[in-house]
Amino acid sequence: MSFLRLATRSAAPALRSARLLSTGPSGGPAKPSSNLPLYLGGAGLAGLAAYVYLGGAPTLTQPPAPPKPKQEKSPLDPERFLDLTLTAVEPYNHNTARFVLALPPGEAALLPITSLVLVRAAEGGPLDKKGNPVVRPYTPVSRADKEGELVLLIKKYESGVLSKYVHEQLKPGDKLAIKGPLLKFPYKANEFEHVALIGGGSGITPLYQLLDHALADPVNRTRFTLLYANVTEADILLRKELDALQRAHPERLRIVHTLDSPPAGWAGAAGYVNADLLKAHVPPASVGDKVKVLICGPPGQVNAIAGKKEGMKQGPVGGILKELGYTEDQVFKF
């Protein structure tokens, strides 16, 4: 409604009353009198209408909602397994899928960077030779502050007892038992000038978790190189996410893909990660504590490049990295 119309409507009752008062008792002509009160009354009501129309009248508002309390603790438990409900299974490629698990509403996993969770069947799953539930470690690919869900990227291996069970038996509504988080590598921003990440197959998940976190930190100046090995181009996991990180941070992230069986026209490297590839893309061991090499992949790849792990211990550096002069302080095996 326009201001003029509102002002007119607001003043109309007063004008009618003024006309009635201006006639005589018998309806005859009234005695001459001044119209000044009439004009002043109409002007006053018009002004009041303008005040209301323009928002001058006080309004009642709801008090602002109190801020949401900051979550201090992960809903997961590093001491015991908790059953989480599977809400979605999203196929990724021919042998890998994203498994989305529900967290309590409004709560995030709050996983430390480069940490993993242990996974086993909630009930009725595969058992090992001793009759105990088969347990496998997985690194979530969802962000630590993502509320309401925990996402695992699980590749199906024909020899993988738990991965086959998860892919072939589980459907939305079923449960998986999760224990964690368990920290693997204590990453600190700007501790190194350059971090080289060597990944193979599904071993990309902790390396991606680290990159996604570190590159989003505006005060982090570390440069990263990822050497990512796969059998075929279709086996490359998280490719869209990795490409997006490289486009957003071209000065801090370089990604080199290498394939055992590259297709025609492949622009990346071919074959295994070897000494020539490392020398071409990773700072030399001579720079000392300015460089750190992190590796995660199949045991055969880790053994050949960095030396065999001794159970949960790192073990001495071996393989190609030892030949190139890298030391235990410069290498970490996931």
Short mmCIF file of C-alpha atoms in Angstrom, two decimals:
data_model
loop_
_atom_site.label_atom_id
_atom_site.label_comp_id
_atom_site.label_asym_id
_atom_site.label_seq_id
_atom_site.Cartn_x
_atom_site.Cartn_y
_atom_site.Cartn_z
CA MET A 1 0.00 0.00 0.00
CA SER A 2 1.37 3.43 -0.93
CA PHE A 3 2.19 5.99 1.72
CA LEU A 4 -0.35 8.51 0.31
CA ARG A 5 -3.18 5.97 0.39
CA LEU A 6 -2.31 4.92 3.96
CA ALA A 7 -2.14 8.54 5.11
CA THR A 8 -5.51 9.30 3.49
CA ARG A 9 -7.22 6.28 5.04
CA SER A 10 -5.80 7.10 8.44
CA ALA A 11 -7.04 10.69 8.27
CA ALA A 12 -10.50 9.90 6.82
CA PRO A 13 -12.35 9.09 10.10
CA ALA A 14 -11.19 12.35 11.64
CA LEU A 15 -12.35 14.34 8.63
CA ARG A 16 -15.81 12.76 8.79
CA SER A 17 -16.09 13.61 12.46
CA ALA A 18 -15.04 17.16 11.75
CA ARG A 19 -17.79 17.54 9.12
CA LEU A 20 -20.44 16.36 11.58
CA LEU A 21 -19.28 18.83 14.16
CA SER A 22 -19.35 21.64 11.59
CA THR A 23 -23.18 21.40 11.02
CA GLY A 24 -25.84 22.81 13.30
CA PRO A 25 -28.04 20.69 15.60
CA SER A 26 -30.96 20.81 13.18
CA GLY A 27 -28.88 20.08 10.14
CA GLY A 28 -28.88 23.71 9.08
CA PRO A 29 -25.91 25.79 8.25
CA ALA A 30 -23.42 26.01 11.04
CA LYS A 31 -22.14 29.17 12.41
CA PRO A 32 -19.05 30.39 10.71
CA SER A 33 -15.96 28.97 12.41
CA SER A 34 -12.29 28.51 11.63
CA ASN A 35 -11.16 25.34 9.75
CA LEU A 36 -7.75 25.49 11.36
CA PRO A 37 -8.44 22.68 13.89
CA LEU A 38 -9.66 20.46 11.08
CA TYR A 39 -6.55 21.02 9.03
CA LEU A 40 -4.27 20.50 12.01
CA GLY A 41 -6.01 17.26 13.01
CA GLY A 42 -5.78 15.84 9.51
CA ALA A 43 -2.15 16.77 9.22
CA GLY A 44 -1.39 15.16 12.58
CA LEU A 45 -3.06 11.87 11.63
CA ALA A 46 -1.30 11.86 8.28
CA GLY A 47 2.01 12.31 10.08
CA LEU A 48 1.21 9.39 12.42
CA ALA A 49 0.40 7.20 9.42
CA ALA A 50 3.73 8.12 7.86
CA TYR A 51 5.55 7.21 11.09
CA VAL A 52 3.94 3.78 11.18
CA TYR A 53 4.39 3.20 7.44
CA LEU A 54 8.10 4.01 7.57
CA GLY A 55 8.74 1.63 10.44
CA GLY A 56 8.85 4.15 13.27
CA ALA A 57 6.54 2.14 15.51
CA PRO A 58 8.28 -0.30 17.84
CA THR A 59 8.11 -3.95 16.82
CA LEU A 60 8.42 -7.10 18.91
CA THR A 61 11.34 -9.36 17.87
CA GLN A 62 12.53 -12.75 19.09
CA PRO A 63 15.81 -12.72 21.01
CA PRO A 64 18.74 -14.16 19.00
CA ALA A 65 19.27 -17.90 19.36
CA PRO A 66 22.16 -18.79 21.65
CA PRO A 67 25.32 -19.92 19.82
CA LYS A 68 25.71 -23.65 19.28
CA PRO A 69 28.04 -25.12 21.90
CA LYS A 70 31.42 -26.09 20.47
CA GLN A 71 31.87 -29.84 20.16
CA GLU A 72 34.78 -30.88 22.36
CA LYS A 73 34.90 -34.64 21.92
CA SER A 74 34.56 -37.15 19.10
CA PRO A 75 31.56 -39.49 19.29
CA LEU A 76 33.96 -42.31 18.41
CA ASP A 77 35.93 -44.23 21.04
CA PRO A 78 39.58 -45.31 20.60
CA GLU A 79 39.14 -47.93 23.33
CA ARG A 80 36.08 -49.83 22.11
CA PHE A 81 34.08 -50.60 18.98
CA LEU A 82 30.84 -48.69 18.39
CA ASP A 83 28.17 -49.76 15.91
CA LEU A 84 27.41 -47.15 13.23
CA THR A 85 24.54 -47.41 10.75
CA LEU A 86 25.33 -47.51 7.05
CA THR A 87 23.20 -44.86 5.34
CA ALA A 88 24.49 -45.08 1.76
CA VAL A 89 26.73 -47.07 -0.55
CA GLU A 90 28.01 -44.96 -3.47
CA PRO A 91 29.88 -46.89 -6.19
CA TYR A 92 33.09 -45.12 -7.24
CA ASN A 93 34.55 -47.39 -9.93
CA HIS A 94 34.65 -51.05 -10.85
CA ASN A 95 35.96 -52.22 -7.45
CA THR A 96 35.66 -49.31 -5.01
CA ALA A 97 32.75 -47.60 -3.25
CA ARG A 98 32.10 -44.88 -0.69
CA PHE A 99 30.43 -46.22 2.46
CA VAL A 100 28.62 -43.48 4.40
CA LEU A 101 28.12 -44.13 8.11
CA ALA A 102 25.84 -42.07 10.36
CA LEU A 103 27.19 -40.14 13.32
CA PRO A 104 24.94 -38.63 16.01
CA PRO A 105 23.01 -35.63 14.61
CA GLY A 106 25.02 -32.42 14.75
CA GLU A 107 28.25 -34.17 15.72
CA ALA A 108 31.45 -34.55 13.69
CA ALA A 109 34.10 -37.26 13.93
CA LEU A 110 36.83 -34.72 14.92
CA LEU A 111 39.55 -37.05 13.66
CA PRO A 112 43.12 -35.83 14.04
CA ILE A 113 44.87 -35.47 10.69
CA THR A 114 46.54 -38.68 9.42
CA SER A 115 44.52 -40.84 11.79
CA LEU A 116 42.58 -43.99 11.01
CA VAL A 117 39.74 -46.09 12.39
CA LEU A 118 39.57 -49.85 12.87
CA VAL A 119 36.62 -51.56 11.19
CA ARG A 120 34.95 -54.91 11.75
CA ALA A 121 31.53 -56.44 11.17
CA ALA A 122 28.95 -55.48 13.77
CA GLU A 123 27.66 -59.05 13.87
CA GLY A 124 27.83 -62.19 11.78
CA GLY A 125 30.92 -61.10 9.87
CA PRO A 126 34.09 -62.92 8.86
CA LEU A 127 36.35 -64.48 11.48
CA ASP A 128 40.08 -65.11 11.46
CA LYS A 129 41.78 -68.47 12.06
CA LYS A 130 41.48 -67.97 15.82
CA GLY A 131 37.76 -67.30 15.64
CA ASN A 132 38.06 -63.57 16.25
CA PRO A 133 36.34 -60.93 14.08
CA VAL A 134 38.50 -59.77 11.18
CA VAL A 135 39.63 -56.17 11.77
CA ARG A 136 41.06 -53.82 9.16
CA PRO A 137 42.28 -50.18 9.32
CA TYR A 138 40.75 -47.53 7.08
CA THR A 139 41.35 -43.79 6.79
CA PRO A 140 38.12 -41.79 6.42
CA VAL A 141 37.95 -39.42 3.46
CA SER A 142 35.30 -37.16 5.01
CA ARG A 143 36.54 -34.02 6.70
CA ALA A 144 37.08 -34.09 10.45
CA ASP A 145 34.47 -31.36 10.98
CA LYS A 146 31.81 -32.91 8.73
CA GLU A 147 28.71 -33.25 10.88
CA GLY A 148 26.50 -36.31 10.86
CA GLU A 149 28.57 -38.74 8.81
CA LEU A 150 31.81 -40.65 8.46
CA VAL A 151 32.82 -41.71 4.93
CA LEU A 152 35.09 -44.65 4.12
CA LEU A 153 36.46 -45.31 0.62
CA ILE A 154 36.85 -49.10 0.48
CA LYS A 155 38.40 -51.03 -2.36
CA LYS A 156 37.34 -54.65 -2.88
CA TYR A 157 40.22 -57.11 -3.05
CA GLU A 158 39.57 -60.72 -4.02
CA SER A 159 41.86 -61.80 -1.19
CA GLY A 160 40.45 -59.20 1.20
CA VAL A 161 38.15 -60.97 3.63
CA LEU A 162 36.63 -57.85 5.18
CA SER A 163 36.51 -55.77 1.99
CA LYS A 164 34.59 -58.54 0.19
CA TYR A 165 32.18 -58.81 3.11
CA VAL A 166 31.53 -55.06 3.13
CA HIS A 167 31.01 -54.89 -0.64
CA GLU A 168 28.96 -58.07 -1.04
CA GLN A 169 26.94 -58.29 2.17
CA LEU A 170 26.25 -54.82 3.52
CA LYS A 171 23.39 -52.56 2.45
CA PRO A 172 21.97 -49.29 3.83
CA GLY A 173 20.48 -49.89 7.26
CA ASP A 174 23.14 -52.43 8.25
CA LYS A 175 25.85 -51.64 10.77
CA LEU A 176 29.63 -51.60 10.94
CA ALA A 177 31.65 -51.55 14.15
CA ILE A 178 34.13 -48.68 14.32
CA LYS A 179 36.95 -48.05 16.80
CA GLY A 180 39.14 -44.96 16.83
CA PRO A 181 40.53 -42.53 15.99
CA LEU A 182 44.10 -43.83 16.07
CA LEU A 183 46.78 -41.29 15.16
CA LYS A 184 49.45 -42.46 12.71
CA PHE A 185 51.71 -39.50 11.91
CA PRO A 186 51.82 -36.36 14.12
CA TYR A 187 51.64 -33.76 11.35
CA LYS A 188 52.45 -30.13 12.22
CA ALA A 189 52.00 -27.18 9.87
CA ASN A 190 55.24 -25.72 8.48
CA GLU A 191 57.42 -28.34 10.14
CA PHE A 192 58.93 -29.13 6.71
CA GLU A 193 59.56 -27.05 3.63
CA HIS A 194 58.59 -29.93 1.34
CA VAL A 195 56.56 -33.10 1.93
CA ALA A 196 56.68 -35.88 -0.67
CA LEU A 197 53.72 -38.27 -0.65
CA ILE A 198 54.04 -41.66 -2.35
CA GLY A 199 50.80 -43.59 -2.74
CA GLY A 200 49.60 -46.76 -4.36
CA GLY A 201 45.98 -47.80 -4.94
CA SER A 202 43.76 -47.29 -1.89
CA GLY A 203 46.83 -46.10 0.03
CA ILE A 204 45.89 -42.66 -1.24
CA THR A 205 43.37 -42.10 1.59
CA PRO A 206 45.71 -40.89 4.39
CA LEU A 207 47.69 -38.85 1.88
CA TYR A 208 44.52 -37.18 0.60
CA GLN A 209 43.37 -36.54 4.17
CA LEU A 210 46.65 -34.73 4.86
CA LEU A 211 46.55 -32.70 1.64
CA ASP A 212 42.93 -31.65 2.10
CA HIS A 213 43.68 -30.37 5.59
CA ALA A 214 47.08 -28.76 5.00
CA LEU A 215 46.19 -26.93 1.79
CA ALA A 216 43.08 -25.42 3.40
CA ASP A 217 45.23 -23.85 6.14
CA PRO A 218 46.05 -20.25 5.10
CA VAL A 219 49.17 -20.10 7.31
CA ASN A 220 50.63 -23.36 6.01
CA ARG A 221 53.48 -22.70 3.54
CA THR A 222 54.68 -26.29 3.00
CA ARG A 223 54.96 -27.50 -0.61
CA PHE A 224 53.69 -30.98 -1.48
CA THR A 225 54.46 -33.48 -4.23
CA LEU A 226 52.24 -36.52 -4.71
CA LEU A 227 53.52 -39.52 -6.66
CA TYR A 228 50.47 -41.74 -7.14
CA ALA A 229 50.84 -45.21 -8.71
CA ASN A 230 48.03 -47.39 -10.08
CA VAL A 231 47.58 -50.27 -12.48
CA THR A 232 45.19 -48.56 -14.92
CA GLU A 233 43.67 -45.11 -15.28
CA ALA A 234 40.33 -46.47 -14.00
CA ASP A 235 42.03 -47.42 -10.73
CA ILE A 236 42.90 -43.82 -9.81
CA LEU A 237 40.92 -42.96 -6.68
CA LEU A 238 39.81 -39.49 -5.55
CA ARG A 239 40.96 -38.12 -8.89
CA LYS A 240 38.37 -35.34 -9.05
CA GLU A 241 39.20 -34.24 -5.51
CA LEU A 242 42.96 -34.32 -6.16
CA ASP A 243 42.61 -32.38 -9.41
CA ALA A 244 40.56 -29.74 -7.58
CA LEU A 245 43.26 -29.35 -4.92
CA GLN A 246 45.96 -28.96 -7.57
CA ARG A 247 43.95 -26.33 -9.46
CA ALA A 248 43.32 -24.39 -6.26
CA HIS A 249 46.95 -24.57 -5.06
CA PRO A 250 49.19 -24.82 -8.13
CA GLU A 251 52.18 -23.27 -6.35
CA ARG A 252 52.06 -25.66 -3.41
CA LEU A 253 50.90 -28.99 -4.88
CA ARG A 254 52.27 -31.04 -7.76
CA ILE A 255 50.70 -34.40 -8.65
CA VAL A 256 52.42 -37.03 -10.78
CA HIS A 257 50.37 -40.07 -11.81
CA THR A 258 52.11 -43.23 -12.98
CA LEU A 259 50.39 -46.31 -14.42
CA ASP A 260 51.51 -49.89 -14.92
CA SER A 261 49.31 -50.12 -18.03
CA PRO A 262 48.86 -46.60 -19.42
CA PRO A 263 46.37 -46.03 -22.25
CA ALA A 264 47.31 -44.57 -25.61
CA GLY A 265 47.98 -40.86 -25.31
CA TRP A 266 48.61 -41.03 -21.55
CA ALA A 267 50.37 -37.83 -20.44
CA GLY A 268 51.61 -39.08 -17.08
CA ALA A 269 54.45 -41.40 -16.12
CA ALA A 270 54.54 -45.13 -16.86
CA GLY A 271 55.67 -48.04 -14.70
CA TYR A 272 56.48 -48.28 -11.01
CA VAL A 273 57.73 -45.46 -8.80
CA ASN A 274 61.49 -45.71 -9.38
CA ALA A 275 64.68 -43.82 -8.56
CA ASP A 276 64.46 -41.62 -11.65
CA LEU A 277 60.93 -40.52 -10.79
CA LEU A 278 61.93 -39.73 -7.21
CA LYS A 279 65.02 -37.77 -8.25
CA ALA A 280 62.97 -35.78 -10.74
CA HIS A 281 60.24 -34.70 -8.32
CA VAL A 282 61.43 -35.02 -4.69
CA PRO A 283 64.06 -32.85 -2.99
CA PRO A 284 67.28 -34.80 -2.36
CA ALA A 285 68.15 -36.33 0.99
CA SER A 286 70.94 -33.78 1.34
CA VAL A 287 68.45 -31.05 2.33
CA GLY A 288 68.08 -32.82 5.68
CA ASP A 289 65.12 -31.95 7.87
CA LYS A 290 63.61 -29.66 5.23
CA VAL A 291 62.03 -32.68 3.50
CA LYS A 292 59.79 -35.51 4.69
CA VAL A 293 58.72 -38.53 2.61
CA LEU A 294 55.45 -40.26 3.53
CA ILE A 295 54.45 -43.50 1.83
CA CYS A 296 51.27 -45.59 1.91
CA GLY A 297 50.44 -48.44 -0.43
CA PRO A 298 50.49 -52.21 -0.90
CA PRO A 299 53.23 -53.99 1.11
CA GLY A 300 55.20 -54.82 -2.03
CA GLN A 301 55.36 -51.18 -3.07
CA VAL A 302 56.32 -49.97 0.42
CA ASN A 303 59.03 -52.64 0.71
CA ALA A 304 60.57 -51.77 -2.65
CA ILE A 305 60.58 -48.03 -2.10
CA ALA A 306 61.11 -47.56 1.65
CA GLY A 307 61.87 -50.94 3.19
CA LYS A 308 59.68 -53.36 5.13
CA LYS A 309 57.79 -52.31 8.24
CA GLU A 310 58.35 -54.36 11.38
CA GLY A 311 54.81 -54.93 12.53
CA MET A 312 53.58 -51.66 14.00
CA LYS A 313 57.13 -50.28 14.04
CA GLN A 314 58.67 -48.33 11.18
CA GLY A 315 61.73 -50.53 10.70
CA PRO A 316 64.88 -49.27 9.00
CA VAL A 317 64.70 -47.37 5.72
CA GLY A 318 65.42 -49.64 2.77
CA GLY A 319 64.74 -49.97 -0.94
CA ILE A 320 65.08 -47.05 -3.33
CA LEU A 321 64.95 -44.37 -0.65
CA LYS A 322 67.92 -45.90 1.15
CA GLU A 323 69.85 -46.04 -2.11
CA LEU A 324 69.16 -42.33 -2.57
CA GLY A 325 70.46 -41.53 0.90
CA TYR A 326 67.28 -40.87 2.85
CA THR A 327 67.34 -41.64 6.59
CA GLU A 328 64.80 -42.84 9.16
CA ASP A 329 64.18 -39.24 10.23
CA GLN A 330 63.16 -38.32 6.68
CA VAL A 331 60.79 -41.22 5.94
CA PHE A 332 57.47 -42.38 7.44
CA LYS A 333 55.59 -45.53 6.39
CA PHE A 334 51.84 -45.62 7.02
#
